[in-house]
CSV table of C-alpha atoms in Angstrom, one decimal:
chain,number,residue,atom,x,y,z
A,1,MET,CA,5.2,-2.3,0.3
A,2,TRP,CA,-1.4,0.1,-0.6
A,3,GLY,CA,1.6,3.5,2.8
A,4,GLY,CA,2.5,-0.4,2.7
A,5,GLU,CA,3.5,-2.6,-0.2
A,6,VAL,CA,0.7,-2.5,-2.9
A,7,SER,CA,1.9,-2.5,-6.5
A,8,LEU,CA,0.1,-1.0,-9.3
A,9,PRO,CA,0.6,-1.6,-13.1
A,10,PHE,CA,2.3,1.9,-14.1
A,11,LEU,CA,4.5,3.9,-11.9
A,12,VAL,CA,3.7,2.2,-8.7
A,13,SER,CA,5.8,-0.1,-6.7
A,14,ALA,CA,5.9,-3.5,-5.5
A,15,TYR,CA,5.2,-2.5,-1.9
A,16,GLY,CA,3.3,0.2,-0.9
A,17,ASN,CA,-0.2,0.8,0.9
A,18,ARG,CA,-3.3,-1.0,0.9
A,19,ILE,CA,-5.3,0.3,-2.1
A,20,CYS,CA,-8.0,2.9,-0.9
A,21,SER,CA,-6.1,3.3,2.5
A,22,MET,CA,-2.9,5.1,2.8
A,23,MET,CA,-0.7,5.3,5.9
A,24,LYS,CA,-1.7,8.4,7.9
A,25,GLU,CA,1.6,9.7,8.9
A,26,ARG,CA,4.3,11.3,6.3
A,27,GLU,CA,7.1,9.9,8.7
A,28,LYS,CA,5.8,6.6,8.9
A,29,MET,CA,5.2,6.3,5.1
A,30,GLU,CA,8.9,7.2,4.9
A,31,GLN,CA,10.0,4.6,7.0
A,32,PHE,CA,7.7,1.8,6.5
A,33,LEU,CA,5.7,-0.1,4.0
A,34,ARG,CA,2.7,-1.8,4.4
A,35,VAL,CA,2.7,-5.7,3.3
A,36,GLY,CA,-0.8,-6.7,4.5
A,37,VAL,CA,-3.9,-6.2,6.9
A,38,ILE,CA,-5.2,-8.7,9.0
A,39,SER,CA,-8.6,-9.3,8.1
A,40,SER,CA,-9.8,-12.1,10.5
A,41,THR,CA,-8.4,-15.0,12.7
A,42,HIS,CA,-8.4,-18.3,11.2
A,43,GLY,CA,-9.2,-21.3,13.4
A,44,VAL,CA,-8.6,-21.4,17.0
A,45,ARG,CA,-4.8,-21.9,17.4
A,46,GLY,CA,-3.8,-18.4,16.7
A,47,GLU,CA,-3.6,-18.0,12.8
A,48,VAL,CA,-4.7,-14.9,11.0
A,49,LYS,CA,-5.8,-14.3,7.7
A,50,VAL,CA,-3.9,-11.1,6.0
A,51,PHE,CA,-5.2,-9.4,3.0
A,52,PRO,CA,-1.7,-8.8,1.0
A,53,THR,CA,-1.0,-5.5,-0.2
A,54,THR,CA,1.6,-6.7,-2.2
A,55,ASP,CA,1.8,-7.7,-5.9
A,56,ASP,CA,3.4,-10.8,-4.9
A,57,PRO,CA,2.0,-12.5,-1.8
A,58,GLU,CA,4.4,-15.4,-2.3
A,59,ARG,CA,7.2,-12.9,-0.8
A,60,PHE,CA,5.5,-13.8,2.7
A,61,LYS,CA,7.4,-17.0,2.2
A,62,VAL,CA,10.6,-15.4,2.8
A,63,LEU,CA,9.8,-12.9,5.2
A,64,LYS,CA,11.0,-14.1,8.4
A,65,LYS,CA,9.2,-10.9,10.7
A,66,VAL,CA,6.9,-7.9,10.3
A,67,LEU,CA,5.8,-5.1,12.4
A,68,LEU,CA,2.3,-4.9,13.6
A,69,ASP,CA,1.0,-1.6,13.5
A,70,THR,CA,-1.1,-1.2,16.8
A,71,GLY,CA,-1.8,2.5,16.3
A,72,LYS,CA,0.3,3.0,19.4
A,73,GLU,CA,3.6,1.1,18.5
A,74,HIS,CA,5.2,-1.3,16.1
A,75,ARG,CA,5.4,-4.7,17.7
A,76,GLU,CA,7.5,-7.0,16.0
A,77,LEU,CA,6.0,-10.3,14.7
A,78,GLU,CA,8.2,-13.3,14.2
A,79,ILE,CA,6.5,-15.5,11.1
A,80,THR,CA,6.5,-19.2,12.0
A,81,GLY,CA,3.9,-20.4,9.4
A,82,VAL,CA,2.8,-19.3,6.1
A,83,LYS,CA,-0.2,-20.5,4.2
A,84,PHE,CA,-2.4,-19.4,1.1
A,85,PHE,CA,-6.3,-19.6,0.9
A,86,LYS,CA,-7.7,-17.8,-2.2
A,87,ASN,CA,-6.6,-14.1,-2.2
A,88,GLN,CA,-5.6,-14.2,1.5
A,89,VAL,CA,-2.3,-15.4,3.0
A,90,ILE,CA,-2.6,-17.3,6.2
A,91,LEU,CA,0.2,-16.4,8.8
A,92,LYS,CA,1.4,-17.9,12.2
A,93,PHE,CA,3.4,-15.7,14.6
A,94,LYS,CA,5.8,-17.1,17.3
A,95,GLY,CA,4.2,-16.9,20.8
A,96,TYR,CA,0.4,-16.5,19.7
A,97,ASP,CA,-1.0,-19.9,19.8
A,98,ASN,CA,-5.0,-19.2,20.3
A,99,ILE,CA,-7.6,-17.2,19.2
A,100,ASN,CA,-7.8,-15.1,22.1
A,101,ASP,CA,-4.0,-13.9,21.9
A,102,ILE,CA,-4.7,-12.8,18.2
A,103,GLU,CA,-8.0,-11.5,17.7
A,104,ILE,CA,-7.4,-8.2,19.2
A,105,TYR,CA,-5.2,-7.4,15.9
A,106,LYS,CA,-7.8,-7.8,13.2
A,107,GLY,CA,-8.1,-4.9,10.9
A,108,MET,CA,-4.3,-3.6,12.1
A,109,ASP,CA,-1.2,-3.0,9.4
A,110,LEU,CA,1.4,-5.5,9.0
A,111,LEU,CA,4.5,-3.3,8.2
A,112,ILE,CA,8.1,-3.9,7.2
A,113,PRO,CA,11.0,-1.5,6.9
A,114,ARG,CA,11.6,0.4,3.9
A,115,GLU,CA,15.3,-1.1,3.4
A,116,ASP,CA,13.5,-4.8,3.2
A,117,ALA,CA,10.9,-4.1,0.5
A,118,VAL,CA,11.6,-5.6,-3.0
A,119,PRO,CA,13.4,-3.4,-5.5
A,120,LEU,CA,11.7,-1.1,-7.6
A,121,GLU,CA,11.8,-1.6,-11.4
A,122,GLU,CA,12.0,0.9,-14.2
A,123,ASN,CA,9.2,3.7,-13.8
A,124,GLU,CA,7.6,2.1,-10.5
A,125,ASN,CA,7.6,4.0,-7.2
A,126,TYR,CA,5.9,3.1,-3.8
A,127,ILE,CA,2.6,4.3,-3.4
A,128,ALA,CA,3.4,6.0,-0.2
A,129,ASP,CA,5.9,8.1,-2.0
A,130,LEU,CA,3.0,9.0,-4.6
A,131,ILE,CA,0.8,10.0,-1.7
A,132,ASP,CA,0.6,13.9,-1.0
A,133,MET,CA,2.2,14.8,-4.3
A,134,THR,CA,1.4,18.0,-5.9
A,135,VAL,CA,-0.8,17.1,-9.5
A,136,VAL,CA,0.0,19.6,-12.2
A,137,THR,CA,-1.3,19.5,-15.7
A,138,ASP,CA,0.6,19.6,-19.0
A,139,ASP,CA,-0.2,23.1,-19.6
A,140,GLY,CA,0.9,24.2,-16.2
A,141,LYS,CA,-2.1,24.4,-13.7
A,142,THR,CA,-2.4,23.0,-10.3
A,143,LEU,CA,-4.9,20.4,-10.4
A,144,GLY,CA,-4.6,19.3,-6.7
A,145,ILE,CA,-2.9,16.9,-4.3
A,146,LEU,CA,-2.8,12.7,-4.7
A,147,VAL,CA,-4.3,11.5,-1.7
A,148,ASP,CA,-5.3,7.8,-2.5
A,149,VAL,CA,-4.7,4.9,-5.1
A,150,LEU,CA,-7.6,3.0,-5.9
A,151,GLN,CA,-7.0,-0.5,-7.8
A,152,THR,CA,-9.6,-1.4,-10.0
A,153,GLY,CA,-8.7,-4.5,-12.2
A,154,ALA,CA,-8.0,-2.9,-15.8
A,155,ASN,CA,-5.6,-0.4,-14.6
A,156,ASP,CA,-5.2,1.9,-11.2
A,157,VAL,CA,-6.8,5.1,-10.6
A,158,TYR,CA,-4.9,8.2,-8.7
A,159,VAL,CA,-7.6,9.9,-6.5
A,160,VAL,CA,-6.9,13.9,-6.7
A,161,GLU,CA,-8.2,16.1,-4.2
A,162,THR,CA,-8.6,19.8,-5.8
A,163,PRO,CA,-8.5,23.1,-3.7
A,164,GLY,CA,-12.2,23.1,-3.8
A,165,LYS,CA,-12.3,19.5,-1.9
A,166,LYS,CA,-13.3,18.0,-5.4
A,167,GLU,CA,-12.1,14.4,-6.1
A,168,ILE,CA,-11.0,13.7,-9.6
A,169,LEU,CA,-10.0,10.4,-10.1
A,170,LEU,CA,-6.9,9.7,-13.2
A,171,PRO,CA,-6.4,6.6,-14.7
A,172,ALA,CA,-2.7,5.6,-13.9
A,173,ILE,CA,-1.9,5.1,-17.7
A,174,ARG,CA,1.1,6.2,-19.9
A,175,ASP,CA,-1.6,8.5,-21.8
A,176,CYS,CA,-2.7,10.2,-18.5
A,177,ILE,CA,0.5,10.2,-16.3
A,178,LEU,CA,3.3,12.2,-18.0
A,179,ASP,CA,6.0,12.2,-15.4
A,180,VAL,CA,6.4,11.5,-11.6
A,181,ASN,CA,9.1,13.2,-9.5
A,182,VAL,CA,9.6,11.6,-6.3
A,183,GLU,CA,12.1,14.0,-5.1
A,184,GLU,CA,10.2,16.9,-5.7
A,185,LYS,CA,6.7,15.6,-4.7
A,186,ASN,CA,4.8,16.4,-8.0
A,187,MET,CA,3.4,14.6,-10.8
A,188,ARG,CA,2.7,16.0,-14.5
A,189,VAL,CA,-0.4,14.6,-16.2
A,190,HIS,CA,-2.8,14.8,-19.3
A,191,ILE,CA,-6.1,15.4,-18.8
A,192,LEU,CA,-7.8,13.3,-21.2
A,193,GLU,CA,-11.1,14.3,-23.0
A,194,GLY,CA,-14.1,14.0,-21.1
A,195,LEU,CA,-12.2,13.4,-17.8
A,196,LEU,CA,-13.4,16.4,-16.1
A,197,ASP,CA,-16.9,16.3,-17.5
A,198,GLU,CA,-19.6,16.8,-14.7
């Protein structure tokens, strides 16, 4: 659901934000999760290519509707067609039948209400719930605030901004991420050797 519905291998969930782009408003992150971003139009009959921000793009087959985040409002769109092409999903929405109707929505997020999200497994959290967490080391020092999540292939990476506005990249692996407390909005981490070297 990468603030949205992005799933990361450890401690992040089936639905969050697009990786590298978190939802901007805390309230929005709490209520809605991003499942995709409209990347471009497809053909001339109103279809769009969507970059999925969920670990299971096949879930679009069962979604009946999504919310388009225009920046000013959430517009409900009914899904009438789903196809897959390479790493993208091609969607058709009811009432949008030509390229002119839909091309203005390029770059916009597709959201779902949190209650429609795929249930979390053990040790998983929605990315939206991780953003703005206070990150503390295992020796009690405050490292900074988690501001982004990157997907690199091998493992995912948490971007932590220090009080001095420096960014620290933490691998989302068990040796580094020790504990995540969503309710208290904090994360306890172990700094691996060489991680803070300039």
